[in-house]
Amino acid sequence: TTPTPVTILGLGPMGQAMGQALLAAGHPVTVWNRTASRAQTLVTAGANLAPDPGSAVGSSELVILSLTDYQAMYDILGGHTDALRGRLLVNLSSDTPARTRDAADWARTHGARFLTGGVMTPPPTIGTEGAYVYYSGPHPDFEAHSAALAVIGEPRYLGEDPGLAQLLYQAQLDVFLTALAGLLHATALAGSGGVSATEFVPQALETLAGIPAMIEDGDALGAALDARSHPGELSTTTMMGATADHIAATSAAAGLDLGLPDAVASLYRRAIRAGHGADNWTSLIEVIRGAEL
Ligand code: NDP
């Protein structure tokens, strides 16, 4: 079968990487970007630069959006809604699940279908084996275009609710952003004692790399969290919470920003206050879920 034509709106690093991958796989690619100069590399590689968003959308049934947020989609397409009828919009931009659901309704109002996506890996991985993308929305629309979507990265379909892909994207980024902020805080903490980042970062990587073994395997931890079972044989919330308090105190003495260590210490304190002191650190999830004050 001939590769289907694809339109891409938004040519930041991500949109450009998707365009390159689709061109390499033989798809006719039409692009449009607010800042036209960002289309140059793709045009050289064979993409067609549309003069305006309406004609870009008119060039392909499959329209991929790779923008900073959902407002950018309304800014770009709000004046070209006539062009949307019969199109499948696949919005791979970050935003909240609620705004994503509203956008799916908005697209339907204009005769378009809508899939939500969350790209889970950085631009250099796009079109390679390591890339994967979450999708949610109408399953038949996902099925119909999964061959083209697979060019970007492995498509992982989550369900009909358009907000679901966005929620899982956020949950994954929650892990990512929190871990990265923790790494930076730890580096500043070590730095307060004269240990350079060059020295410390490789040691911090040992701790990060040790986490998978500590939680044994993802299934075991997930099942325990679902079961709300927090046996504290190896480490308790009281023990971990004392360390969290020590980190906050040392950070304060060093004059570091306290936002992150205070937030962590507060979770432990509230879990202990709710009676989880002798339980495992996993009991923090009861505080986070809002089950405990
Ligand atoms: P950029 O911020 O570099 O690009 C954003 C694009 O949105 C640009 O084409 C920009 O146009 C356009 N844009 C923003 N606001 C408007 C507006 N109001 N009107 C018209 N166009 C607008 O982002 P990336 O390419 O890095 O990322 C795109 C999406 O992919 C984001 O949602 C991001 O969360 C997601 N993502 C990115 C990853 C990454 O590592 N880069 C990894 C995983 C997901 P212009 O060029 O004119 O400014």
GROMACS .gro file of N, CA, C and O in nm, residues 7-95:
model
  356
    7THR      N    1  -0.010   1.562   0.721
    7THR     CA    2   0.018   1.704   0.744
    7THR      C    3   0.068   1.721   0.886
    7THR      O    4   0.015   1.659   0.979
    8ILE      N    5   0.170   1.802   0.905
    8ILE     CA    6   0.221   1.831   1.039
    8ILE      C    7   0.210   1.981   1.063
    8ILE      O    8   0.262   2.062   0.985
    9LEU      N    9   0.143   2.017   1.173
    9LEU     CA   10   0.137   2.156   1.217
    9LEU      C   11   0.224   2.168   1.340
    9LEU      O   12   0.198   2.102   1.441
   10GLY      N   13   0.327   2.253   1.332
   10GLY     CA   14   0.417   2.269   1.446
   10GLY      C   15   0.550   2.202   1.418
   10GLY      O   16   0.558   2.081   1.404
   11LEU      N   17   0.653   2.286   1.402
   11LEU     CA   18   0.785   2.234   1.365
   11LEU      C   19   0.891   2.275   1.466
   11LEU      O   20   0.995   2.329   1.432
   12GLY      N   21   0.862   2.247   1.594
   12GLY     CA   22   0.968   2.251   1.693
   12GLY      C   23   1.055   2.127   1.671
   12GLY      O   24   1.037   2.056   1.572
   13PRO      N   25   1.147   2.099   1.762
   13PRO     CA   26   1.233   1.982   1.746
   13PRO      C   27   1.152   1.853   1.725
   13PRO      O   28   1.191   1.767   1.646
   14MET      N   29   1.036   1.843   1.795
   14MET     CA   30   0.956   1.720   1.784
   14MET      C   31   0.887   1.710   1.648
   14MET      O   32   0.893   1.606   1.583
   15GLY      N   33   0.822   1.817   1.603
   15GLY     CA   34   0.755   1.815   1.474
   15GLY      C   35   0.853   1.790   1.360
   15GLY      O   36   0.824   1.717   1.265
   16GLN      N   37   0.971   1.849   1.371
   16GLN     CA   38   1.073   1.828   1.267
   16GLN      C   39   1.119   1.682   1.264
   16GLN      O   40   1.135   1.622   1.157
   17ALA      N   41   1.137   1.624   1.382
   17ALA     CA   42   1.181   1.483   1.387
   17ALA      C   43   1.074   1.392   1.327
   17ALA      O   44   1.105   1.297   1.254
   18MET      N   45   0.946   1.421   1.355
   18MET     CA   46   0.839   1.338   1.301
   18MET      C   47   0.833   1.352   1.150
   18MET      O   48   0.812   1.254   1.077
   19GLY      N   49   0.852   1.476   1.101
   19GLY     CA   50   0.852   1.499   0.957
   19GLY      C   51   0.963   1.420   0.887
   19GLY      O   52   0.940   1.356   0.785
   20GLN      N   53   1.081   1.423   0.946
   20GLN     CA   54   1.194   1.348   0.886
   20GLN      C   55   1.163   1.200   0.880
   20GLN      O   56   1.188   1.133   0.779
   21ALA      N   57   1.108   1.146   0.988
   21ALA     CA   58   1.080   1.002   0.993
   21ALA      C   59   0.974   0.965   0.890
   21ALA      O   60   0.986   0.863   0.820
   22LEU      N   61   0.869   1.047   0.878
   22LEU     CA   62   0.761   1.016   0.783
   22LEU      C   63   0.810   1.027   0.638
   22LEU      O   64   0.777   0.943   0.553
   23LEU      N   65   0.893   1.129   0.611
   23LEU     CA   66   0.950   1.141   0.475
   23LEU      C   67   1.037   1.020   0.443
   23LEU      O   68   1.027   0.962   0.334
   24ALA      N   69   1.118   0.980   0.541
   24ALA     CA   70   1.208   0.865   0.518
   24ALA      C   71   1.129   0.738   0.492
   24ALA      O   72   1.175   0.649   0.420
   25ALA      N   73   1.006   0.731   0.547
   25ALA     CA   74   0.923   0.612   0.525
   25ALA      C   75   0.837   0.625   0.400
   25ALA      O   76   0.752   0.540   0.373
   26GLY      N   77   0.857   0.733   0.325
   26GLY     CA   78   0.790   0.747   0.196
   26GLY      C   79   0.656   0.818   0.200
   26GLY      O   80   0.585   0.822   0.098
   27HIS      N   81   0.616   0.873   0.313
   27HIS     CA   82   0.489   0.946   0.320
   27HIS      C   83   0.502   1.084   0.255
   27HIS      O   84   0.599   1.155   0.282
   28PRO      N   85   0.404   1.122   0.174
   28PRO     CA   86   0.399   1.261   0.132
   28PRO      C   87   0.370   1.347   0.255
   28PRO      O   88   0.274   1.321   0.328
   29VAL      N   89   0.455   1.448   0.282
   29VAL     CA   90   0.441   1.527   0.405
   29VAL      C   91   0.419   1.674   0.369
   29VAL      O   92   0.496   1.732   0.293
   30THR      N   93   0.311   1.730   0.425
   30THR     CA   94   0.285   1.874   0.412
   30THR      C   95   0.304   1.936   0.549
   30THR      O   96   0.260   1.878   0.650
   31VAL      N   97   0.370   2.051   0.555
   31VAL     CA   98   0.395   2.113   0.685
   31VAL      C   99   0.349   2.259   0.684
   31VAL      O  100   0.340   2.323   0.579
   32TRP      N  101   0.320   2.306   0.805
   32TRP     CA  102   0.297   2.450   0.825
   32TRP      C  103   0.348   2.483   0.965
   32TRP      O  104   0.333   2.403   1.059
   33ASN      N  105   0.412   2.598   0.977
   33ASN     CA  106   0.459   2.643   1.108
   33ASN      C  107   0.446   2.794   1.114
   33ASN      O  108   0.466   2.864   1.014
   34ARG      N  109   0.409   2.845   1.234
   34ARG     CA  110   0.393   2.990   1.252
   34ARG      C  111   0.520   3.063   1.205
   34ARG      O  112   0.514   3.161   1.133
   35THR      N  113   0.634   3.012   1.247
   35THR     CA  114   0.762   3.067   1.201
   35THR      C  115   0.807   2.983   1.082
   35THR      O  116   0.860   2.873   1.098
   36ALA      N  117   0.783   3.036   0.961
   36ALA     CA  118   0.800   2.955   0.840
   36ALA      C  119   0.943   2.904   0.823
   36ALA      O  120   0.965   2.794   0.770
   37SER      N  121   1.041   2.982   0.871
   37SER     CA  122   1.181   2.943   0.849
   37SER      C  123   1.214   2.806   0.911
   37SER      O  124   1.306   2.738   0.866
   38ARG      N  125   1.137   2.765   1.011
   38ARG     CA  126   1.165   2.635   1.075
   38ARG      C  127   1.129   2.518   0.984
   38ARG      O  128   1.159   2.403   1.018
   39ALA      N  129   1.064   2.547   0.869
   39ALA     CA  130   1.028   2.438   0.777
   39ALA      C  131   1.142   2.407   0.681
   39ALA      O  132   1.138   2.305   0.609
   40GLN      N  133   1.246   2.490   0.679
   40GLN     CA  134   1.349   2.483   0.576
   40GLN      C  135   1.411   2.343   0.559
   40GLN      O  136   1.417   2.289   0.449
   41THR      N  137   1.454   2.285   0.670
   41THR     CA  138   1.522   2.155   0.662
   41THR      C  139   1.429   2.048   0.604
   41THR      O  140   1.470   1.966   0.521
   42LEU      N  141   1.302   2.050   0.646
   42LEU     CA  142   1.208   1.950   0.597
   42LEU      C  143   1.176   1.971   0.450
   42LEU      O  144   1.160   1.875   0.374
   43VAL      N  145   1.167   2.097   0.408
   43VAL     CA  146   1.139   2.125   0.267
   43VAL      C  147   1.255   2.072   0.182
   43VAL      O  148   1.234   2.007   0.078
   44THR      N  149   1.376   2.094   0.230
   44THR     CA  150   1.494   2.041   0.159
   44THR      C  151   1.486   1.888   0.150
   44THR      O  152   1.526   1.829   0.050
   45ALA      N  153   1.430   1.825   0.253
   45ALA     CA  154   1.419   1.679   0.255
   45ALA      C  155   1.299   1.628   0.176
   45ALA      O  156   1.277   1.507   0.167
   46GLY      N  157   1.217   1.721   0.122
   46GLY     CA  158   1.108   1.677   0.034
   46GLY      C  159   0.968   1.713   0.081
   46GLY      O  160   0.869   1.676   0.016
   47ALA      N  161   0.955   1.781   0.195
   47ALA     CA  162   0.821   1.818   0.242
   47ALA      C  163   0.767   1.935   0.162
   47ALA      O  164   0.842   2.014   0.105
   48ASN      N  165   0.632   1.943   0.161
   48ASN     CA  166   0.564   2.052   0.093
   48ASN      C  167   0.524   2.154   0.200
   48ASN      O  168   0.458   2.120   0.297
   49LEU      N  169   0.567   2.280   0.184
   49LEU     CA  170   0.532   2.385   0.281
   49LEU      C  171   0.403   2.453   0.237
   49LEU      O  172   0.400   2.515   0.131
   50ALA      N  173   0.298   2.438   0.319
   50ALA     CA  174   0.169   2.500   0.284
   50ALA      C  175   0.176   2.649   0.318
   50ALA      O  176   0.239   2.688   0.415
   51PRO      N  177   0.106   2.731   0.237
   51PRO     CA  178   0.111   2.876   0.259
   51PRO      C  179   0.030   2.921   0.382
   51PRO      O  180   0.054   3.027   0.435
   52ASP      N  181  -0.069   2.839   0.423
   52ASP     CA  182  -0.151   2.877   0.540
   52ASP      C  183  -0.206   2.748   0.604
   52ASP      O  184  -0.208   2.642   0.540
   53PRO      N  185  -0.253   2.757   0.729
   53PRO     CA  186  -0.298   2.635   0.799
   53PRO      C  187  -0.414   2.567   0.728
   53PRO      O  188  -0.423   2.443   0.728
   54GLY      N  189  -0.505   2.646   0.668
   54GLY     CA  190  -0.620   2.587   0.600
   54GLY      C  191  -0.577   2.495   0.488
   54GLY      O  192  -0.627   2.382   0.476
   55SER      N  193  -0.483   2.540   0.404
   55SER     CA  194  -0.441   2.453   0.293
   55SER      C  195  -0.355   2.338   0.344
   55SER      O  196  -0.356   2.229   0.286
   56ALA      N  197  -0.285   2.359   0.457
   56ALA     CA  198  -0.208   2.247   0.516
   56ALA      C  199  -0.303   2.136   0.557
   56ALA      O  200  -0.283   2.017   0.525
   57VAL      N  201  -0.411   2.172   0.626
   57VAL     CA  202  -0.509   2.073   0.672
   57VAL      C  203  -0.579   2.009   0.552
   57VAL      O  204  -0.611   1.890   0.553
   58GLY      N  205  -0.602   2.089   0.447
   58GLY     CA  206  -0.669   2.038   0.328
   58GLY      C  207  -0.586   1.937   0.249
   58GLY      O  208  -0.639   1.864   0.166
   59SER      N  209  -0.456   1.929   0.276
   59SER     CA  210  -0.367   1.844   0.196
   59SER      C  211  -0.368   1.698   0.239
   59SER      O  212  -0.325   1.612   0.162
   60SER      N  213  -0.409   1.667   0.362
   60SER     CA  214  -0.404   1.529   0.410
   60SER      C  215  -0.523   1.503   0.501
   60SER      O  216  -0.564   1.591   0.577
   61GLU      N  217  -0.572   1.380   0.497
   61GLU     CA  218  -0.678   1.344   0.592
   61GLU      C  219  -0.617   1.337   0.733
   61GLU      O  220  -0.679   1.375   0.831
   62LEU      N  221  -0.492   1.288   0.741
   62LEU     CA  222  -0.425   1.272   0.871
   62LEU      C  223  -0.344   1.398   0.903
   62LEU      O  224  -0.250   1.433   0.830
   63VAL      N  225  -0.385   1.466   1.010
   63VAL     CA  226  -0.320   1.593   1.049
   63VAL      C  227  -0.261   1.579   1.188
   63VAL      O  228  -0.334   1.558   1.286
   64ILE      N  229  -0.130   1.588   1.198
   64ILE     CA  230  -0.062   1.575   1.327
   64ILE      C  231  -0.026   1.714   1.379
   64ILE      O  232   0.025   1.798   1.303
   65LEU      N  233  -0.056   1.738   1.507
   65LEU     CA  234  -0.020   1.866   1.568
   65LEU      C  235   0.088   1.843   1.673
   65LEU      O  236   0.074   1.755   1.758
   66SER      N  237   0.195   1.921   1.666
   66SER     CA  238   0.304   1.910   1.763
   66SER      C  239   0.337   2.052   1.811
   66SER      O  240   0.423   2.119   1.756
   67LEU      N  241   0.261   2.094   1.911
   67LEU     CA  242   0.264   2.235   1.955
   67LEU      C  243   0.292   2.243   2.104
   67LEU      O  244   0.283   2.143   2.175
   68THR      N  245   0.319   2.362   2.152
   68THR     CA  246   0.351   2.380   2.294
   68THR      C  247   0.234   2.342   2.383
   68THR      O  248   0.254   2.282   2.490
   69ASP      N  249   0.112   2.377   2.342
   69ASP     CA  250  -0.007   2.344   2.421
   69ASP      C  251  -0.129   2.345   2.329
   69ASP      O  252  -0.116   2.367   2.209
   70TYR      N  253  -0.246   2.322   2.387
   70TYR     CA  254  -0.367   2.315   2.305
   70TYR      C  255  -0.415   2.452   2.258
   70TYR      O  256  -0.481   2.463   2.155
   71GLN      N  257  -0.382   2.558   2.334
   71GLN     CA  258  -0.421   2.692   2.290
   71GLN      C  259  -0.361   2.720   2.152
   71GLN      O  260  -0.425   2.784   2.067
   72ALA      N  261  -0.241   2.672   2.129
   72ALA     CA  262  -0.175   2.694   1.999
   72ALA      C  263  -0.259   2.635   1.885
   72ALA      O  264  -0.265   2.692   1.776
   73MET      N  265  -0.325   2.521   1.911
   73MET     CA  266  -0.412   2.461   1.808
   73MET      C  267  -0.527   2.554   1.773
   73MET      O  268  -0.558   2.574   1.655
   74TYR      N  269  -0.590   2.613   1.877
   74TYR     CA  270  -0.701   2.707   1.849
   74TYR      C  271  -0.648   2.832   1.779
   74TYR      O  272  -0.713   2.887   1.690
   75ASP      N  273  -0.531   2.879   1.819
   75ASP     CA  274  -0.472   2.997   1.755
   75ASP      C  275  -0.449   2.970   1.606
   75ASP      O  276  -0.472   3.056   1.522
   76ILE      N  277  -0.403   2.848   1.575
   76ILE     CA  278  -0.370   2.815   1.435
   76ILE      C  279  -0.494   2.782   1.354
   76ILE      O  280  -0.510   2.830   1.240
   77LEU      N  281  -0.585   2.702   1.411
   77LEU     CA  282  -0.697   2.649   1.331
   77LEU      C  283  -0.829   2.723   1.353
   77LEU      O  284  -0.924   2.701   1.278
   78GLY      N  285  -0.833   2.809   1.453
   78GLY     CA  286  -0.958   2.879   1.486
   78GLY      C  287  -1.016   2.956   1.367
   78GLY      O  288  -1.139   2.962   1.351
   79GLY      N  289  -0.932   3.009   1.280
   79GLY     CA  290  -0.978   3.083   1.164
   79GLY      C  291  -0.991   2.997   1.039
   79GLY      O  292  -1.015   3.048   0.929
   80HIS      N  293  -0.971   2.864   1.055
   80HIS     CA  294  -0.973   2.774   0.938
   80HIS      C  295  -1.059   2.652   0.965
   80HIS      O  296  -1.031   2.542   0.915
   81THR      N  297  -1.165   2.668   1.046
   81THR     CA  298  -1.243   2.551   1.087
   81THR      C  299  -1.315   2.484   0.970
   81THR      O  300  -1.346   2.365   0.978
   82ASP      N  301  -1.340   2.558   0.862
   82ASP     CA  302  -1.406   2.497   0.746
   82ASP      C  303  -1.323   2.384   0.686
   82ASP      O  304  -1.377   2.291   0.626
   83ALA      N  305  -1.192   2.395   0.704
   83ALA     CA  306  -1.102   2.294   0.645
   83ALA      C  307  -1.100   2.164   0.726
   83ALA      O  308  -1.045   2.063   0.681
   84LEU      N  309  -1.162   2.164   0.844
   84LEU     CA  310  -1.146   2.049   0.935
   84LEU      C  311  -1.237   1.930   0.900
   84LEU      O  312  -1.206   1.817   0.938
   85ARG      N  313  -1.347   1.956   0.829
   85ARG     CA  314  -1.444   1.850   0.802
   85ARG      C  315  -1.377   1.728   0.737
   85ARG      O  316  -1.303   1.742   0.641
   86GLY      N  317  -1.401   1.610   0.797
   86GLY     CA  318  -1.350   1.486   0.739
   86GLY      C  319  -1.206   1.454   0.775
   86GLY      O  320  -1.153   1.350   0.737
   87ARG      N  321  -1.140   1.544   0.851
   87ARG     CA  322  -0.999   1.521   0.886
   87ARG      C  323  -0.988   1.443   1.016
   87ARG      O  324  -1.078   1.449   1.100
   88LEU      N  325  -0.876   1.377   1.035
   88LEU     CA  326  -0.843   1.318   1.165
   88LEU      C  327  -0.731   1.402   1.225
   88LEU      O  328  -0.618   1.403   1.173
   89LEU      N  329  -0.763   1.475   1.332
   89LEU     CA  330  -0.660   1.552   1.402
   89LEU      C  331  -0.596   1.461   1.507
   89LEU      O  332  -0.666   1.401   1.589
   90VAL      N  333  -0.465   1.451   1.502
   90VAL     CA  334  -0.391   1.374   1.605
   90VAL      C  335  -0.305   1.475   1.678
   90VAL      O  336  -0.201   1.519   1.628
   91ASN      N  337  -0.352   1.514   1.796
   91ASN     CA  338  -0.279   1.620   1.868
   91ASN      C  339  -0.180   1.556   1.964
   91ASN      O  340  -0.217   1.491   2.061
   92LEU      N  341  -0.052   1.576   1.934
   92LEU     CA  342   0.056   1.518   2.015
   92LEU      C  343   0.121   1.625   2.103
   92LEU      O  344   0.239   1.616   2.136
   93SER      N  345   0.041   1.726   2.140
   93SER     CA  346   0.092   1.835   2.223
   93SER      C  347   0.052   1.812   2.368
   93SER      O  348  -0.048   1.749   2.397
   94SER      N  349   0.131   1.871   2.457
   94SER     CA  350   0.106   1.856   2.600
   94SER      C  351  -0.005   1.951   2.647
   94SER      O  352  -0.010   2.066   2.603
   95ASP      N  353  -0.093   1.903   2.733
   95ASP     CA  354  -0.190   1.991   2.802
   95ASP      C  355  -0.261   1.909   2.908
   95ASP      O  356  -0.219   1.797   2.938
   0.00000   0.00000   0.00000
